[in-house]
């Protein structure tokens, strides 16, 4: 009996439930067994794993977050942690795994894959009676789905959750604009995104922000003067309010944290204006998924199972160039799969470029 495990890991994101639903339903439709791994890698290690049935995933596409729970798990970073996780999988004969999460979670999955054979040998050598010898030397097949509001994985045009987060950011800022206009105030707003400026930049365009600070930009020495000139220019043109967005992860030229409080005080030193700061925080990550994230989750979940259970022309499990580990990506409007290795290499490269300031503006 083929068994597929599905889990979410790292920060939750709206639309993850759709992905879980599609993985479960497509696996069951093929008459295979599907396991729900609860609380991320922590649950995989401790065995918080339940068999799913058709109704386990009913009525969940409209709910944000991850209904099976997620976590950031330090133990899984260790070989021993991964060995405990693998043991749970061997005991259930679960050799197919779908991991839904950000780059950290997919890196964890890759590590499990790298250690898998060695761990298998050790487990059999230790003589665990729950293990079936027929499974000695069995490969792990792995598929990743990028679920993160940050949209920071370079190989997919969209990660699950980023559209919903943007929707929430825009809605919140639209509300702030109303009160800002009434009082002729300046609002400095912090948005999430870790090291990636996607949420800051794209929401900035959509809400007609006057200035956006994002982590990939190199801040000029005189940034505060330039900012205030810009604010004064638009005020002269009749604008009654200003919106400034700061992406999480912004740093100044000295590499120091750069936040809304700092921007507020620099403006107040230069202009007579009422400035307020707002950090949208986890409100951006919670809440109902948009249509696009529901659809993306469903498409990616379905394609993850298709990829996992791909067979060659003789009906044997496909072992192609993907090294049995791939990531489901969106390119334009098309779902494509990429090798996990390649995706993680590209992400690392992009993060390096951001760190060293070589990003194409
Ligand atoms: O990766 C998603 C994200 O929301 C980031 O934008 C943010 O930096 C981080 O997670 C916050 O993590 P936590 O919920 O653990 O505070």
Short mmCIF file of C-alpha atoms and ligand atoms in Angstrom, two decimals:
data_model
loop_
_atom_site.label_atom_id
_atom_site.label_comp_id
_atom_site.label_asym_id
_atom_site.label_seq_id
_atom_site.Cartn_x
_atom_site.Cartn_y
_atom_site.Cartn_z
CA UNK A 1 0.00 0.00 0.00
CA UNK A 2 1.41 3.39 -1.05
CA UNK A 3 1.25 6.01 1.72
CA UNK A 4 1.63 9.75 1.33
CA UNK A 5 2.29 12.08 4.28
CA UNK A 6 1.45 15.77 4.15
CA UNK A 7 2.61 18.45 6.55
CA UNK A 8 2.98 22.20 6.94
CA UNK A 9 6.06 23.78 8.45
CA UNK A 10 7.35 27.24 9.40
CA UNK A 11 5.05 30.27 9.36
CA UNK A 12 1.49 29.44 8.33
CA UNK A 13 -0.03 31.08 5.27
CA UNK A 14 -3.59 31.41 3.96
CA UNK A 15 -4.23 28.79 1.29
CA UNK A 16 -2.21 26.02 2.95
CA UNK A 17 -5.47 24.24 3.80
CA UNK A 18 -6.40 24.08 0.13
CA UNK A 19 -3.07 22.43 -0.63
CA UNK A 20 -3.59 19.87 2.15
CA UNK A 21 -7.08 19.15 0.88
CA UNK A 22 -5.88 18.51 -2.66
CA UNK A 23 -3.05 16.24 -1.48
CA UNK A 24 -5.42 14.17 0.65
CA UNK A 25 -8.24 13.94 -1.88
CA UNK A 26 -5.96 13.13 -4.83
CA UNK A 27 -4.13 10.46 -2.83
CA UNK A 28 -7.40 8.85 -1.66
CA UNK A 29 -8.87 9.09 -5.16
CA UNK A 30 -6.00 6.87 -6.28
CA UNK A 31 -6.89 4.43 -3.49
CA UNK A 32 -3.72 5.09 -1.52
CA UNK A 33 -3.28 5.95 2.13
CA UNK A 34 -2.76 9.54 3.26
CA UNK A 35 -1.39 10.71 6.60
CA UNK A 36 -1.83 14.14 8.17
CA UNK A 37 1.35 15.06 10.05
CA UNK A 38 0.40 17.56 12.75
CA UNK A 39 2.44 20.50 14.12
CA UNK A 40 5.15 20.45 11.45
CA UNK A 41 8.47 18.63 11.91
CA UNK A 42 7.85 18.54 15.67
CA UNK A 43 4.82 16.31 15.05
CA UNK A 44 6.73 14.16 12.58
CA UNK A 45 9.38 13.56 15.23
CA UNK A 46 6.91 12.80 18.03
CA UNK A 47 4.48 10.80 15.89
CA UNK A 48 1.52 13.18 15.90
CA UNK A 49 0.32 11.57 12.72
CA UNK A 50 -3.26 10.59 11.79
CA UNK A 51 -4.62 8.73 8.84
CA UNK A 52 -6.83 11.00 6.73
CA UNK A 53 -10.18 10.13 5.23
CA UNK A 54 -12.29 11.90 2.63
CA UNK A 55 -14.08 14.10 5.19
CA UNK A 56 -10.90 15.03 7.13
CA UNK A 57 -10.46 17.80 4.58
CA UNK A 58 -14.07 18.89 4.09
CA UNK A 59 -14.98 22.51 4.66
CA UNK A 60 -11.46 23.91 4.99
CA UNK A 61 -10.58 25.89 1.83
CA UNK A 62 -12.07 29.10 3.23
CA UNK A 63 -10.11 28.90 6.49
CA UNK A 64 -6.73 30.62 6.87
CA UNK A 65 -3.69 29.16 8.64
CA UNK A 66 -3.00 25.45 8.68
CA UNK A 67 -5.65 23.23 10.23
CA UNK A 68 -3.07 20.50 10.93
CA UNK A 69 -0.81 22.93 12.79
CA UNK A 70 2.69 24.08 11.97
CA UNK A 71 5.86 24.96 13.87
CA UNK A 72 9.46 26.01 13.62
CA UNK A 73 11.38 23.04 14.94
CA UNK A 74 14.99 23.22 16.13
CA UNK A 75 15.22 19.49 16.82
CA UNK A 76 14.74 18.69 13.14
CA UNK A 77 17.91 20.66 12.38
CA UNK A 78 19.85 17.87 14.11
CA UNK A 79 20.63 14.43 12.69
CA UNK A 80 19.03 12.78 15.72
CA UNK A 81 15.84 14.75 15.21
CA UNK A 82 15.68 13.70 11.57
CA UNK A 83 16.35 10.11 12.54
CA UNK A 84 13.37 10.14 14.93
CA UNK A 85 11.23 11.60 12.14
CA UNK A 86 12.39 8.98 9.64
CA UNK A 87 11.63 6.23 12.14
CA UNK A 88 8.01 7.40 12.38
CA UNK A 89 7.83 7.29 8.60
CA UNK A 90 9.41 3.83 8.27
CA UNK A 91 7.03 2.45 10.90
CA UNK A 92 4.07 3.65 8.86
CA UNK A 93 5.68 2.73 5.54
CA UNK A 94 5.31 6.35 4.56
CA UNK A 95 7.86 6.82 1.79
CA UNK A 96 6.18 9.75 0.07
CA UNK A 97 6.16 13.16 1.70
CA UNK A 98 4.68 16.53 0.79
CA UNK A 99 6.14 19.45 2.76
CA UNK A 100 4.32 22.79 2.53
CA UNK A 101 6.40 25.67 3.86
CA UNK A 102 9.04 28.30 3.18
CA UNK A 103 12.69 27.90 2.20
CA UNK A 104 13.76 26.90 5.73
CA UNK A 105 11.21 24.08 5.75
CA UNK A 106 12.24 22.88 2.30
CA UNK A 107 15.89 22.94 3.37
CA UNK A 108 14.90 20.70 6.30
CA UNK A 109 13.18 18.34 3.88
CA UNK A 110 16.28 18.20 1.71
CA UNK A 111 18.41 17.33 4.74
CA UNK A 112 16.04 14.48 5.57
CA UNK A 113 16.36 13.25 2.02
CA UNK A 114 20.17 13.43 2.19
CA UNK A 115 20.26 11.43 5.44
CA UNK A 116 17.46 9.04 4.52
CA UNK A 117 19.46 6.00 3.32
CA UNK A 118 22.01 6.23 6.12
CA UNK A 119 19.25 6.52 8.72
CA UNK A 120 17.46 3.56 7.13
CA UNK A 121 20.56 1.40 7.43
CA UNK A 122 20.97 2.39 11.07
CA UNK A 123 17.32 1.70 11.91
CA UNK A 124 17.44 -1.78 10.38
CA UNK A 125 20.79 -2.50 12.03
CA UNK A 126 19.27 -1.56 15.39
CA UNK A 127 16.65 -4.26 14.77
CA UNK A 128 13.44 -2.29 15.28
CA UNK A 129 10.71 -4.93 15.16
CA UNK A 130 8.15 -2.55 13.71
CA UNK A 131 10.14 -2.25 10.49
CA UNK A 132 9.33 -4.45 7.54
CA UNK A 133 12.55 -5.83 5.98
CA UNK A 134 10.91 -5.57 2.58
CA UNK A 135 11.39 -1.82 2.96
CA UNK A 136 15.13 -1.99 3.50
CA UNK A 137 16.81 0.44 1.10
CA UNK A 138 13.51 2.10 0.14
CA UNK A 139 13.92 5.59 -1.28
CA UNK A 140 12.14 8.64 0.08
CA UNK A 141 10.15 10.55 -2.50
CA UNK A 142 9.71 14.18 -1.62
CA UNK A 143 7.76 17.09 -3.01
CA UNK A 144 7.84 20.63 -1.65
CA UNK A 145 5.19 23.31 -2.05
CA UNK A 146 6.15 26.89 -1.27
CA UNK A 147 3.70 28.18 1.32
CA UNK A 148 4.76 31.56 2.70
CA UNK A 149 3.32 35.06 2.68
CA UNK A 150 6.79 36.43 1.87
CA UNK A 151 6.88 35.28 -1.79
CA UNK A 152 10.64 35.03 -1.45
CA UNK A 153 11.28 31.86 -3.41
CA UNK A 154 12.79 32.92 -6.70
CA UNK A 155 11.71 29.81 -8.66
CA UNK A 156 7.98 30.29 -8.19
CA UNK A 157 6.16 33.43 -9.29
CA UNK A 158 3.77 33.04 -6.37
CA UNK A 159 3.97 31.29 -3.04
CA UNK A 160 0.76 30.24 -1.32
CA UNK A 161 -0.45 33.03 0.98
CA UNK A 162 1.23 36.09 -0.50
CA UNK A 163 -1.89 37.21 -2.36
CA UNK A 164 -3.99 37.01 0.81
CA UNK A 165 -1.36 38.89 2.81
CA UNK A 166 -1.28 41.63 0.18
CA UNK A 167 -5.04 41.81 0.21
CA UNK A 168 -4.98 42.25 4.00
CA UNK A 169 -2.18 44.86 3.83
CA UNK A 170 -4.05 46.91 1.22
CA UNK A 171 -7.30 46.71 3.15
CA UNK A 172 -5.58 47.86 6.36
CA UNK A 173 -3.74 50.72 4.66
CA UNK A 174 -6.93 51.84 2.87
CA UNK A 175 -8.43 52.19 6.35
CA UNK A 176 -5.44 54.18 7.59
CA UNK A 177 -5.66 56.50 4.58
CA UNK A 178 -9.16 57.59 5.64
CA UNK A 179 -8.08 58.69 9.10
CA UNK A 180 -4.77 60.07 7.76
CA UNK A 181 -6.62 62.30 5.28
CA UNK A 182 -8.97 63.63 7.94
CA UNK A 183 -6.04 64.75 10.13
CA UNK A 184 -3.56 65.49 7.32
CA UNK A 185 -1.16 63.01 8.92
CA UNK A 186 1.79 60.94 7.82
CA UNK A 187 1.60 57.20 8.50
CA UNK A 188 4.72 55.05 8.60
CA UNK A 189 3.69 51.43 8.26
CA UNK A 190 5.75 48.29 8.83
CA UNK A 191 4.92 45.20 6.79
CA UNK A 192 6.28 41.65 6.99
CA UNK A 193 8.41 39.81 4.43
CA UNK A 194 11.57 38.85 6.29
CA UNK A 195 14.53 39.61 3.92
CA UNK A 196 12.28 40.09 0.90
CA UNK A 197 10.74 43.37 -0.20
CA UNK A 198 7.94 41.85 -2.27
CA UNK A 199 5.11 42.64 0.15
CA UNK A 200 6.41 46.16 0.80
CA UNK A 201 6.95 47.07 -2.85
CA UNK A 202 3.83 45.61 -4.38
CA UNK A 203 1.50 46.84 -1.64
CA UNK A 204 3.18 50.25 -1.95
CA UNK A 205 2.18 50.45 -5.60
CA UNK A 206 -1.37 49.32 -4.89
CA UNK A 207 -2.04 51.85 -2.11
CA UNK A 208 -0.27 54.79 -3.83
CA UNK A 209 2.38 55.02 -1.12
CA UNK A 210 4.67 58.05 -1.23
CA UNK A 211 7.77 56.11 -0.25
CA UNK A 212 8.71 52.45 0.19
CA UNK A 213 11.73 51.15 2.08
CA UNK A 214 12.56 47.54 1.25
CA UNK A 215 15.41 45.30 2.44
CA UNK A 216 17.09 44.92 -0.97
CA UNK A 217 17.63 48.68 -1.41
CA UNK A 218 20.86 50.35 -0.37
CA UNK A 219 19.96 53.30 1.73
CA UNK A 220 21.67 56.56 0.79
CA UNK A 221 23.25 58.74 3.48
CA UNK A 222 20.73 61.53 2.86
CA UNK A 223 17.66 59.28 2.67
CA UNK A 224 15.73 61.33 5.24
CA UNK A 225 16.19 64.60 3.32
CA UNK A 226 15.08 62.95 0.11
CA UNK A 227 12.06 61.41 1.83
CA UNK A 228 10.94 64.74 3.29
CA UNK A 229 11.41 66.52 -0.06
CA UNK A 230 9.15 63.92 -1.65
CA UNK A 231 6.52 64.33 1.08
CA UNK A 232 6.56 68.12 0.71
CA UNK A 233 6.27 67.90 -3.07
CA UNK A 234 3.12 65.79 -2.96
CA UNK A 235 1.61 67.94 -0.21
CA UNK A 236 2.10 71.00 -2.45
CA UNK A 237 0.20 69.15 -5.15
CA UNK A 238 -2.77 68.90 -2.80
CA UNK A 239 -2.33 65.53 -1.09
CA UNK A 240 -3.70 65.63 2.46
CA UNK A 241 -1.88 62.57 3.79
CA UNK A 242 1.22 60.46 3.27
CA UNK A 243 1.83 56.75 3.39
CA UNK A 244 5.33 55.39 3.92
CA UNK A 245 5.87 51.62 3.92
CA UNK A 246 8.82 49.84 5.50
CA UNK A 247 9.51 46.22 4.74
CA UNK A 248 10.67 44.05 7.60
CA UNK A 249 14.38 43.35 7.32
CA UNK A 250 15.37 46.89 6.23
CA UNK A 251 18.76 47.97 7.51
CA UNK A 252 20.67 51.26 7.31
CA UNK A 253 24.12 51.68 5.73
CA UNK A 254 25.76 50.48 8.95
CA UNK A 255 23.63 47.34 8.97
CA UNK A 256 21.53 48.57 11.89
CA UNK A 257 17.81 47.88 12.19
CA UNK A 258 15.70 50.41 10.39
CA UNK A 259 12.12 50.73 11.59
CA UNK A 260 9.04 52.97 11.63
CA UNK A 261 10.02 54.68 14.90
CA UNK A 262 13.32 55.79 13.41
CA UNK A 263 11.69 57.12 10.23
CA UNK A 264 9.09 58.99 12.32
CA UNK A 265 11.75 60.77 14.37
CA UNK A 266 13.77 61.71 11.25
CA UNK A 267 10.65 63.23 9.68
CA UNK A 268 9.76 65.09 12.85
CA UNK A 269 13.29 66.55 12.95
CA UNK A 270 12.77 68.01 9.49
CA UNK A 271 9.07 68.81 9.09
CA UNK A 272 6.19 70.17 11.12
CA UNK A 273 3.89 67.25 10.64
CA UNK A 274 1.91 64.79 12.69
CA UNK A 275 3.40 61.33 12.20
CA UNK A 276 1.95 58.02 13.38
CA UNK A 277 3.46 54.54 13.15
CA UNK A 278 1.67 51.23 12.64
CA UNK A 279 3.04 47.71 12.51
CA UNK A 280 0.59 45.42 10.75
CA UNK A 281 2.22 42.35 12.30
CA UNK A 282 0.56 38.96 12.19
CA UNK A 283 -2.75 40.41 10.99
CA UNK A 284 -1.16 40.15 7.54
CA UNK A 285 -0.71 36.42 7.90
CA UNK A 286 -4.04 35.48 9.44
CA UNK A 287 -7.51 35.57 7.98
CA UNK A 288 -9.41 34.16 5.05
CA UNK A 289 -7.48 33.14 1.95
CA UNK A 290 -8.24 34.98 -1.28
CA UNK A 291 -9.62 33.12 -4.30
CA UNK A 292 -6.14 33.10 -5.88
CA UNK A 293 -4.53 31.45 -2.85
CA UNK A 294 -7.29 28.84 -2.61
CA UNK A 295 -6.86 27.98 -6.26
CA UNK A 296 -3.07 28.00 -6.06
CA UNK A 297 -3.14 25.72 -3.02
CA UNK A 298 -5.46 23.28 -4.77
CA UNK A 299 -3.43 23.25 -7.98
CA UNK A 300 -0.13 22.81 -6.18
CA UNK A 301 -1.48 20.09 -3.87
CA UNK A 302 -2.91 18.11 -6.77
CA UNK A 303 0.30 18.45 -8.78
CA UNK A 304 2.40 17.44 -5.78
CA UNK A 305 0.66 14.05 -5.65
CA UNK A 306 0.88 13.69 -9.41
CA UNK A 307 4.62 14.30 -9.21
CA UNK A 308 5.17 12.05 -6.18
CA UNK A 309 3.39 9.10 -7.67
CA UNK A 310 4.66 9.54 -11.22
CA UNK A 311 5.44 6.23 -12.90
CA UNK A 312 7.58 5.40 -15.91
CA UNK A 313 6.33 3.60 -19.00
CA UNK A 314 6.61 0.23 -17.23
CA UNK A 315 4.46 1.43 -14.35
CA UNK A 316 7.45 1.65 -11.97
CA UNK A 317 7.98 4.74 -9.74
CA UNK A 318 9.58 7.39 -11.91
CA UNK A 319 13.21 8.04 -11.05
CA UNK A 320 14.29 10.75 -13.40
CA UNK A 321 16.55 13.74 -13.21
CA UNK A 322 14.59 15.08 -10.25
CA UNK A 323 16.45 12.87 -7.78
CA UNK A 324 13.02 12.10 -6.33
CA UNK A 325 12.83 15.51 -4.70
CA UNK A 326 11.11 18.39 -6.40
CA UNK A 327 9.20 21.59 -5.77
CA UNK A 328 5.91 22.57 -7.36
CA UNK A 329 6.26 26.07 -8.78
CA UNK A 330 4.07 28.54 -10.64
CA UNK A 331 5.53 30.08 -13.80
CA UNK A 332 3.16 32.61 -15.31
CA UNK A 333 -0.11 30.72 -15.17
CA UNK A 334 1.47 27.30 -15.51
CA UNK A 335 2.40 24.80 -12.81
CA UNK A 336 5.92 23.44 -13.28
CA UNK A 337 8.10 21.27 -11.15
CA UNK A 338 11.73 22.02 -10.40
CA UNK A 339 14.32 19.94 -8.64
CA UNK A 340 14.52 20.75 -4.93
CA UNK A 341 18.30 21.08 -5.17
CA UNK A 342 18.06 23.72 -7.85
CA UNK A 343 15.37 25.71 -6.06
CA UNK A 344 17.35 25.83 -2.82
CA UNK A 345 20.56 26.74 -4.66
CA UNK A 346 18.80 29.66 -6.37
CA UNK A 347 17.26 30.85 -3.09
CA UNK A 348 20.66 30.78 -1.41
CA UNK A 349 22.20 32.69 -4.31
CA UNK A 350 19.46 35.35 -4.16
CA UNK A 351 19.84 35.74 -0.38
CA UNK A 352 23.59 36.16 -0.81
CA UNK A 353 23.06 38.86 -3.40
CA UNK A 354 20.72 40.71 -1.04
CA UNK A 355 23.23 40.43 1.80
CA UNK A 356 26.05 41.79 -0.36
CA UNK A 357 23.94 44.48 -2.00
CA UNK A 358 24.22 43.16 -5.58
CA UNK A 359 20.51 43.08 -6.27
CA UNK A 360 19.27 44.31 -9.61
CA UNK A 361 16.97 47.24 -8.72
O1 LIG B 1 7.92 33.89 6.84
C1 LIG B 1 6.68 34.42 7.17
C2 LIG B 1 6.80 35.44 8.25
O2 LIG B 1 5.53 35.97 8.52
C3 LIG B 1 7.79 36.59 7.98
O3 LIG B 1 7.26 37.57 7.16
C4 LIG B 1 8.13 37.03 9.36
O4 LIG B 1 9.44 37.52 9.40
C5 LIG B 1 8.06 35.77 10.19
O5 LIG B 1 7.29 34.86 9.44
C6 LIG B 1 7.45 35.95 11.55
O6 LIG B 1 7.57 34.74 12.21
P1 LIG B 1 6.87 34.37 13.59
O7 LIG B 1 5.41 34.13 13.31
O8 LIG B 1 7.57 33.14 14.03
O9 LIG B 1 7.06 35.54 14.49
#
